[in-house]
């Protein structure tokens, strides 16, 4: 193992690396240091220069990988699994304002099976207009999932951009799921602030659409922002553009899910697809909302209709090409 220089400040231990091949060793070294320290409670490995890596990066509990501004960390070899694997960790994350490029070399850019308190993005920024962490080259972008026996819990995503998908086999850019086919427990707790998902990519030979079976026009993704079996989620300032089948999908028994300031455009199927089969949809201000009325105003074409209203709660039948403008809230 390399002889890393570890700096500790305010109970946070850190290592700076500039070579991708050193990242896993640096993460392991921090874990050993923290476990043996009377003062350090967490750690961070800072990637300080653009570099590449060839195997899955695996953090330990209470440790984050941070991509500094201007840094691109590229997966340069085809691997089985994920580029960055948070599975089974407690309070581990991927942070910073650099770029993780999966380069189409693996199925999933960031994976978190049964992760507890994972955090992804430029988390905790106090800048009024914060820069984002960017993930590109993905087939699946961010996937946080419960396993058959253990729930993923308390996920935090802040200031994250998922764009520039791989050329083939692209499916879910942002997928939070209970995996109900495995009878897994519901994902419990999700807070998303400032998320942009852009499924657009260059066209193929002779202008041919590249992509998946789900999308007739864009051909890039299935559902873009996808919650399946998620309880207690708040998503604020989320944007989906150039989507495939659906821009935003909430399904499989998800409950207590709130969207605030959500904007979608370019989806082939539905802007917002609520798949809970007759779930109650609340709006922040239901004044004047009646059966058959548009749920919102919008600039992206048809916005769908309300199929029923009971005591101010709207029963949503469908929304097509929908756009939520600033200050509007949709709660499931």
PDB file of N, CA and C in Angstrom, residues 22-92:
ATOM      1  N   UNK A  22      -4.468   4.813  -7.488  1.00  0.00           N
ATOM      2  CA  UNK A  22      -4.214   4.942  -6.053  1.00  0.00           C
ATOM      3  C   UNK A  22      -5.488   5.111  -5.226  1.00  0.00           C
ATOM      4  N   UNK A  23      -6.634   5.296  -5.880  1.00  0.00           N
ATOM      5  CA  UNK A  23      -7.832   5.700  -5.138  1.00  0.00           C
ATOM      6  C   UNK A  23      -8.284   4.641  -4.147  1.00  0.00           C
ATOM      7  N   UNK A  24      -8.408   3.387  -4.576  1.00  0.00           N
ATOM      8  CA  UNK A  24      -8.875   2.349  -3.646  1.00  0.00           C
ATOM      9  C   UNK A  24      -7.921   2.174  -2.465  1.00  0.00           C
ATOM     10  N   UNK A  25      -6.623   2.243  -2.727  1.00  0.00           N
ATOM     11  CA  UNK A  25      -5.666   2.138  -1.623  1.00  0.00           C
ATOM     12  C   UNK A  25      -5.797   3.314  -0.665  1.00  0.00           C
ATOM     13  N   UNK A  26      -6.046   4.505  -1.204  1.00  0.00           N
ATOM     14  CA  UNK A  26      -6.211   5.675  -0.344  1.00  0.00           C
ATOM     15  C   UNK A  26      -7.470   5.560   0.503  1.00  0.00           C
ATOM     16  N   UNK A  27      -8.552   5.074  -0.078  1.00  0.00           N
ATOM     17  CA  UNK A  27      -9.782   4.867   0.690  1.00  0.00           C
ATOM     18  C   UNK A  27      -9.557   3.864   1.812  1.00  0.00           C
ATOM     19  N   UNK A  28      -8.855   2.781   1.508  1.00  0.00           N
ATOM     20  CA  UNK A  28      -8.561   1.768   2.524  1.00  0.00           C
ATOM     21  C   UNK A  28      -7.652   2.323   3.623  1.00  0.00           C
ATOM     22  N   UNK A  29      -6.687   3.135   3.231  1.00  0.00           N
ATOM     23  CA  UNK A  29      -5.774   3.722   4.218  1.00  0.00           C
ATOM     24  C   UNK A  29      -6.516   4.648   5.167  1.00  0.00           C
ATOM     25  N   UNK A  30      -7.469   5.421   4.647  1.00  0.00           N
ATOM     26  CA  UNK A  30      -8.263   6.289   5.514  1.00  0.00           C
ATOM     27  C   UNK A  30      -9.105   5.472   6.487  1.00  0.00           C
ATOM     28  N   UNK A  31      -9.640   4.366   6.015  1.00  0.00           N
ATOM     29  CA  UNK A  31     -10.451   3.513   6.882  1.00  0.00           C
ATOM     30  C   UNK A  31      -9.619   3.010   8.059  1.00  0.00           C
ATOM     31  N   UNK A  32      -8.436   2.549   7.780  1.00  0.00           N
ATOM     32  CA  UNK A  32      -7.545   2.081   8.848  1.00  0.00           C
ATOM     33  C   UNK A  32      -7.226   3.217   9.809  1.00  0.00           C
ATOM     34  N   UNK A  33      -6.953   4.390   9.256  1.00  0.00           N
ATOM     35  CA  UNK A  33      -6.605   5.544  10.098  1.00  0.00           C
ATOM     36  C   UNK A  33      -7.759   5.928  11.018  1.00  0.00           C
ATOM     37  N   UNK A  34      -8.961   6.011  10.461  1.00  0.00           N
ATOM     38  CA  UNK A  34     -10.125   6.431  11.253  1.00  0.00           C
ATOM     39  C   UNK A  34     -10.440   5.417  12.345  1.00  0.00           C
ATOM     40  N   UNK A  35     -10.374   4.136  12.004  1.00  0.00           N
ATOM     41  CA  UNK A  35     -10.655   3.101  12.999  1.00  0.00           C
ATOM     42  C   UNK A  35      -9.658   3.146  14.155  1.00  0.00           C
ATOM     43  N   UNK A  36      -8.441   3.597  13.884  1.00  0.00           N
ATOM     44  CA  UNK A  36      -7.427   3.654  14.926  1.00  0.00           C
ATOM     45  C   UNK A  36      -7.277   5.014  15.575  1.00  0.00           C
ATOM     46  N   UNK A  37      -8.086   5.971  15.167  1.00  0.00           N
ATOM     47  CA  UNK A  37      -7.939   7.338  15.650  1.00  0.00           C
ATOM     48  C   UNK A  37      -8.915   7.633  16.783  1.00  0.00           C
ATOM     49  N   UNK A  38      -8.454   8.428  17.728  1.00  0.00           N
ATOM     50  CA  UNK A  38      -9.327   8.861  18.820  1.00  0.00           C
ATOM     51  C   UNK A  38     -10.059  10.145  18.469  1.00  0.00           C
ATOM     52  N   UNK A  39      -9.707  10.745  17.333  1.00  0.00           N
ATOM     53  CA  UNK A  39     -10.276  12.055  17.007  1.00  0.00           C
ATOM     54  C   UNK A  39     -10.988  12.098  15.662  1.00  0.00           C
ATOM     55  N   UNK A  40     -10.495  11.387  14.660  1.00  0.00           N
ATOM     56  CA  UNK A  40     -11.101  11.435  13.325  1.00  0.00           C
ATOM     57  C   UNK A  40     -12.370  10.588  13.282  1.00  0.00           C
ATOM     58  N   UNK A  41     -13.440  11.164  12.729  1.00  0.00           N
ATOM     59  CA  UNK A  41     -14.715  10.445  12.629  1.00  0.00           C
ATOM     60  C   UNK A  41     -15.148  10.195  11.181  1.00  0.00           C
ATOM     61  N   UNK A  42     -14.526  10.871  10.229  1.00  0.00           N
ATOM     62  CA  UNK A  42     -14.852  10.676   8.829  1.00  0.00           C
ATOM     63  C   UNK A  42     -13.637  11.002   7.977  1.00  0.00           C
ATOM     64  N   UNK A  43     -13.750  10.678   6.677  1.00  0.00           N
ATOM     65  CA  UNK A  43     -12.605  10.913   5.811  1.00  0.00           C
ATOM     66  C   UNK A  43     -13.015  11.234   4.390  1.00  0.00           C
ATOM     67  N   UNK A  44     -12.079  11.785   3.632  1.00  0.00           N
ATOM     68  CA  UNK A  44     -12.326  12.116   2.235  1.00  0.00           C
ATOM     69  C   UNK A  44     -11.041  11.943   1.433  1.00  0.00           C
ATOM     70  N   UNK A  45     -11.163  11.296   0.302  1.00  0.00           N
ATOM     71  CA  UNK A  45     -10.069  11.207  -0.666  1.00  0.00           C
ATOM     72  C   UNK A  45     -10.357  12.216  -1.768  1.00  0.00           C
ATOM     73  N   UNK A  46      -9.478  13.178  -1.930  1.00  0.00           N
ATOM     74  CA  UNK A  46      -9.627  14.225  -2.944  1.00  0.00           C
ATOM     75  C   UNK A  46      -8.854  13.849  -4.198  1.00  0.00           C
ATOM     76  N   UNK A  47      -9.570  13.775  -5.329  1.00  0.00           N
ATOM     77  CA  UNK A  47      -8.893  13.557  -6.606  1.00  0.00           C
ATOM     78  C   UNK A  47      -8.564  14.931  -7.165  1.00  0.00           C
ATOM     79  N   UNK A  48      -7.270  15.214  -7.285  1.00  0.00           N
ATOM     80  CA  UNK A  48      -6.819  16.580  -7.557  1.00  0.00           C
ATOM     81  C   UNK A  48      -6.467  16.839  -9.023  1.00  0.00           C
ATOM     82  N   UNK A  49      -6.432  15.810  -9.843  1.00  0.00           N
ATOM     83  CA  UNK A  49      -6.096  15.983 -11.262  1.00  0.00           C
ATOM     84  C   UNK A  49      -6.878  14.961 -12.075  1.00  0.00           C
ATOM     85  N   UNK A  50      -7.183  15.292 -13.318  1.00  0.00           N
ATOM     86  CA  UNK A  50      -7.887  14.350 -14.184  1.00  0.00           C
ATOM     87  C   UNK A  50      -7.049  13.091 -14.360  1.00  0.00           C
ATOM     88  N   UNK A  51      -7.711  11.950 -14.251  1.00  0.00           N
ATOM     89  CA  UNK A  51      -7.007  10.671 -14.293  1.00  0.00           C
ATOM     90  C   UNK A  51      -8.006   9.581 -14.650  1.00  0.00           C
ATOM     91  N   UNK A  52      -7.526   8.353 -14.775  1.00  0.00           N
ATOM     92  CA  UNK A  52      -8.397   7.239 -15.117  1.00  0.00           C
ATOM     93  C   UNK A  52      -8.226   6.110 -14.109  1.00  0.00           C
ATOM     94  N   UNK A  53      -9.180   5.173 -14.150  1.00  0.00           N
ATOM     95  CA  UNK A  53      -9.111   3.995 -13.276  1.00  0.00           C
ATOM     96  C   UNK A  53      -9.664   2.807 -14.032  1.00  0.00           C
ATOM     97  N   UNK A  54      -9.362   1.587 -13.555  1.00  0.00           N
ATOM     98  CA  UNK A  54      -9.677   0.387 -14.320  1.00  0.00           C
ATOM     99  C   UNK A  54     -10.483  -0.650 -13.554  1.00  0.00           C
ATOM    100  N   UNK A  55     -10.728  -0.426 -12.274  1.00  0.00           N
ATOM    101  CA  UNK A  55     -11.508  -1.357 -11.460  1.00  0.00           C
ATOM    102  C   UNK A  55     -12.510  -0.578 -10.618  1.00  0.00           C
ATOM    103  N   UNK A  56     -13.526  -1.265 -10.112  1.00  0.00           N
ATOM    104  CA  UNK A  56     -14.546  -0.618  -9.292  1.00  0.00           C
ATOM    105  C   UNK A  56     -13.920   0.078  -8.089  1.00  0.00           C
ATOM    106  N   UNK A  57     -14.339   1.305  -7.846  1.00  0.00           N
ATOM    107  CA  UNK A  57     -13.896   2.048  -6.662  1.00  0.00           C
ATOM    108  C   UNK A  57     -14.867   1.745  -5.530  1.00  0.00           C
ATOM    109  N   UNK A  58     -14.306   1.357  -4.370  1.00  0.00           N
ATOM    110  CA  UNK A  58     -15.132   0.915  -3.247  1.00  0.00           C
ATOM    111  C   UNK A  58     -14.760   1.703  -2.001  1.00  0.00           C
ATOM    112  N   UNK A  59     -15.637   2.630  -1.557  1.00  0.00           N
ATOM    113  CA  UNK A  59     -15.362   3.371  -0.323  1.00  0.00           C
ATOM    114  C   UNK A  59     -15.739   2.549   0.910  1.00  0.00           C
ATOM    115  N   UNK A  60     -15.320   3.031   2.051  1.00  0.00           N
ATOM    116  CA  UNK A  60     -15.699   2.415   3.320  1.00  0.00           C
ATOM    117  C   UNK A  60     -16.656   3.340   4.061  1.00  0.00           C
ATOM    118  N   UNK A  61     -17.171   2.865   5.199  1.00  0.00           N
ATOM    119  CA  UNK A  61     -18.084   3.677   5.997  1.00  0.00           C
ATOM    120  C   UNK A  61     -17.458   5.013   6.352  1.00  0.00           C
ATOM    121  N   UNK A  62     -18.272   6.061   6.304  1.00  0.00           N
ATOM    122  CA  UNK A  62     -17.879   7.405   6.752  1.00  0.00           C
ATOM    123  C   UNK A  62     -16.787   8.040   5.900  1.00  0.00           C
ATOM    124  N   UNK A  63     -16.636   7.556   4.665  1.00  0.00           N
ATOM    125  CA  UNK A  63     -15.584   8.079   3.787  1.00  0.00           C
ATOM    126  C   UNK A  63     -16.190   8.440   2.427  1.00  0.00           C
ATOM    127  N   UNK A  64     -15.775   9.580   1.889  1.00  0.00           N
ATOM    128  CA  UNK A  64     -16.252  10.034   0.586  1.00  0.00           C
ATOM    129  C   UNK A  64     -15.092  10.157  -0.390  1.00  0.00           C
ATOM    130  N   UNK A  65     -15.416   9.975  -1.658  1.00  0.00           N
ATOM    131  CA  UNK A  65     -14.493  10.318  -2.736  1.00  0.00           C
ATOM    132  C   UNK A  65     -14.929  11.664  -3.274  1.00  0.00           C
ATOM    133  N   UNK A  66     -14.015  12.623  -3.332  1.00  0.00           N
ATOM    134  CA  UNK A  66     -14.321  13.980  -3.761  1.00  0.00           C
ATOM    135  C   UNK A  66     -13.563  14.295  -5.043  1.00  0.00           C
ATOM    136  N   UNK A  67     -14.304  14.702  -6.075  1.00  0.00           N
ATOM    137  CA  UNK A  67     -13.686  15.087  -7.342  1.00  0.00           C
ATOM    138  C   UNK A  67     -13.577  16.603  -7.386  1.00  0.00           C
ATOM    139  N   UNK A  68     -12.361  17.099  -7.356  1.00  0.00           N
ATOM    140  CA  UNK A  68     -12.144  18.542  -7.338  1.00  0.00           C
ATOM    141  C   UNK A  68     -12.645  19.205  -8.621  1.00  0.00           C
ATOM    142  N   UNK A  69     -12.883  20.499  -8.553  1.00  0.00           N
ATOM    143  CA  UNK A  69     -13.346  21.261  -9.713  1.00  0.00           C
ATOM    144  C   UNK A  69     -12.392  21.067 -10.880  1.00  0.00           C
ATOM    145  N   UNK A  70     -12.936  20.826 -12.061  1.00  0.00           N
ATOM    146  CA  UNK A  70     -12.136  20.665 -13.260  1.00  0.00           C
ATOM    147  C   UNK A  70     -11.568  19.287 -13.471  1.00  0.00           C
ATOM    148  N   UNK A  71     -11.759  18.388 -12.504  1.00  0.00           N
ATOM    149  CA  UNK A  71     -11.209  17.037 -12.592  1.00  0.00           C
ATOM    150  C   UNK A  71     -12.209  16.096 -13.262  1.00  0.00           C
ATOM    151  N   UNK A  72     -11.732  15.293 -14.208  1.00  0.00           N
ATOM    152  CA  UNK A  72     -12.532  14.218 -14.782  1.00  0.00           C
ATOM    153  C   UNK A  72     -11.883  12.890 -14.434  1.00  0.00           C
ATOM    154  N   UNK A  73     -12.655  12.031 -13.784  1.00  0.00           N
ATOM    155  CA  UNK A  73     -12.192  10.698 -13.410  1.00  0.00           C
ATOM    156  C   UNK A  73     -12.879   9.704 -14.338  1.00  0.00           C
ATOM    157  N   UNK A  74     -12.094   9.010 -15.178  1.00  0.00           N
ATOM    158  CA  UNK A  74     -12.637   8.214 -16.279  1.00  0.00           C
ATOM    159  C   UNK A  74     -12.364   6.730 -16.088  1.00  0.00           C
ATOM    160  N   UNK A  75     -13.410   5.919 -16.229  1.00  0.00           N
ATOM    161  CA  UNK A  75     -13.250   4.470 -16.247  1.00  0.00           C
ATOM    162  C   UNK A  75     -12.739   4.076 -17.622  1.00  0.00           C
ATOM    163  N   UNK A  76     -11.518   3.555 -17.677  1.00  0.00           N
ATOM    164  CA  UNK A  76     -10.882   3.357 -18.978  1.00  0.00           C
ATOM    165  C   UNK A  76     -10.917   1.917 -19.478  1.00  0.00           C
ATOM    166  N   UNK A  77     -11.553   1.016 -18.715  1.00  0.00           N
ATOM    167  CA  UNK A  77     -11.626  -0.388 -19.127  1.00  0.00           C
ATOM    168  C   UNK A  77     -13.022  -0.936 -18.873  1.00  0.00           C
ATOM    169  N   UNK A  78     -13.438  -1.888 -19.682  1.00  0.00           N
ATOM    170  CA  UNK A  78     -14.738  -2.525 -19.477  1.00  0.00           C
ATOM    171  C   UNK A  78     -14.682  -3.409 -18.241  1.00  0.00           C
ATOM    172  N   UNK A  79     -15.635  -3.222 -17.319  1.00  0.00           N
ATOM    173  CA  UNK A  79     -15.677  -4.012 -16.093  1.00  0.00           C
ATOM    174  C   UNK A  79     -17.098  -4.510 -15.865  1.00  0.00           C
ATOM    175  N   UNK A  80     -17.215  -5.541 -15.046  1.00  0.00           N
ATOM    176  CA  UNK A  80     -18.505  -6.048 -14.601  1.00  0.00           C
ATOM    177  C   UNK A  80     -18.811  -5.411 -13.250  1.00  0.00           C
ATOM    178  N   UNK A  81     -19.997  -4.822 -13.117  1.00  0.00           N
ATOM    179  CA  UNK A  81     -20.338  -4.175 -11.856  1.00  0.00           C
ATOM    180  C   UNK A  81     -20.555  -2.703 -12.048  1.00  0.00           C
ATOM    181  N   UNK A  82     -20.036  -1.907 -11.136  1.00  0.00           N
ATOM    182  CA  UNK A  82     -20.238  -0.464 -11.184  1.00  0.00           C
ATOM    183  C   UNK A  82     -18.908   0.261 -11.116  1.00  0.00           C
ATOM    184  N   UNK A  83     -18.930   1.532 -11.538  1.00  0.00           N
ATOM    185  CA  UNK A  83     -17.717   2.334 -11.441  1.00  0.00           C
ATOM    186  C   UNK A  83     -17.416   2.706  -9.993  1.00  0.00           C
ATOM    187  N   UNK A  84     -18.477   3.090  -9.257  1.00  0.00           N
ATOM    188  CA  UNK A  84     -18.313   3.498  -7.855  1.00  0.00           C
ATOM    189  C   UNK A  84     -19.391   2.787  -7.057  1.00  0.00           C
ATOM    190  N   UNK A  85     -18.998   2.001  -6.061  1.00  0.00           N
ATOM    191  CA  UNK A  85     -19.930   1.103  -5.388  1.00  0.00           C
ATOM    192  C   UNK A  85     -20.057   1.436  -3.905  1.00  0.00           C
ATOM    193  N   UNK A  86     -21.217   2.028  -3.558  1.00  0.00           N
ATOM    194  CA  UNK A  86     -21.517   2.383  -2.175  1.00  0.00           C
ATOM    195  C   UNK A  86     -22.275   1.282  -1.439  1.00  0.00           C
ATOM    196  N   UNK A  87     -22.464   0.149  -2.069  1.00  0.00           N
ATOM    197  CA  UNK A  87     -23.322  -0.893  -1.506  1.00  0.00           C
ATOM    198  C   UNK A  87     -22.878  -1.320  -0.114  1.00  0.00           C
ATOM    199  N   UNK A  88     -23.859  -1.382   0.794  1.00  0.00           N
ATOM    200  CA  UNK A  88     -23.596  -1.850   2.143  1.00  0.00           C
ATOM    201  C   UNK A  88     -22.879  -0.877   3.045  1.00  0.00           C
ATOM    202  N   UNK A  89     -22.623   0.334   2.561  1.00  0.00           N
ATOM    203  CA  UNK A  89     -21.877   1.296   3.373  1.00  0.00           C
ATOM    204  C   UNK A  89     -22.806   2.130   4.244  1.00  0.00           C
ATOM    205  N   UNK A  90     -22.211   2.766   5.229  1.00  0.00           N
ATOM    206  CA  UNK A  90     -22.900   3.705   6.111  1.00  0.00           C
ATOM    207  C   UNK A  90     -22.214   5.057   5.983  1.00  0.00           C
ATOM    208  N   UNK A  91     -22.982   6.075   5.576  1.00  0.00           N
ATOM    209  CA  UNK A  91     -22.462   7.454   5.523  1.00  0.00           C
ATOM    210  C   UNK A  91     -21.242   7.577   4.620  1.00  0.00           C
ATOM    211  N   UNK A  92     -21.319   6.984   3.436  1.00  0.00           N
ATOM    212  CA  UNK A  92     -20.267   7.128   2.437  1.00  0.00           C
ATOM    213  C   UNK A  92     -20.841   7.871   1.239  1.00  0.00           C
TER     214      UNK A  92
END
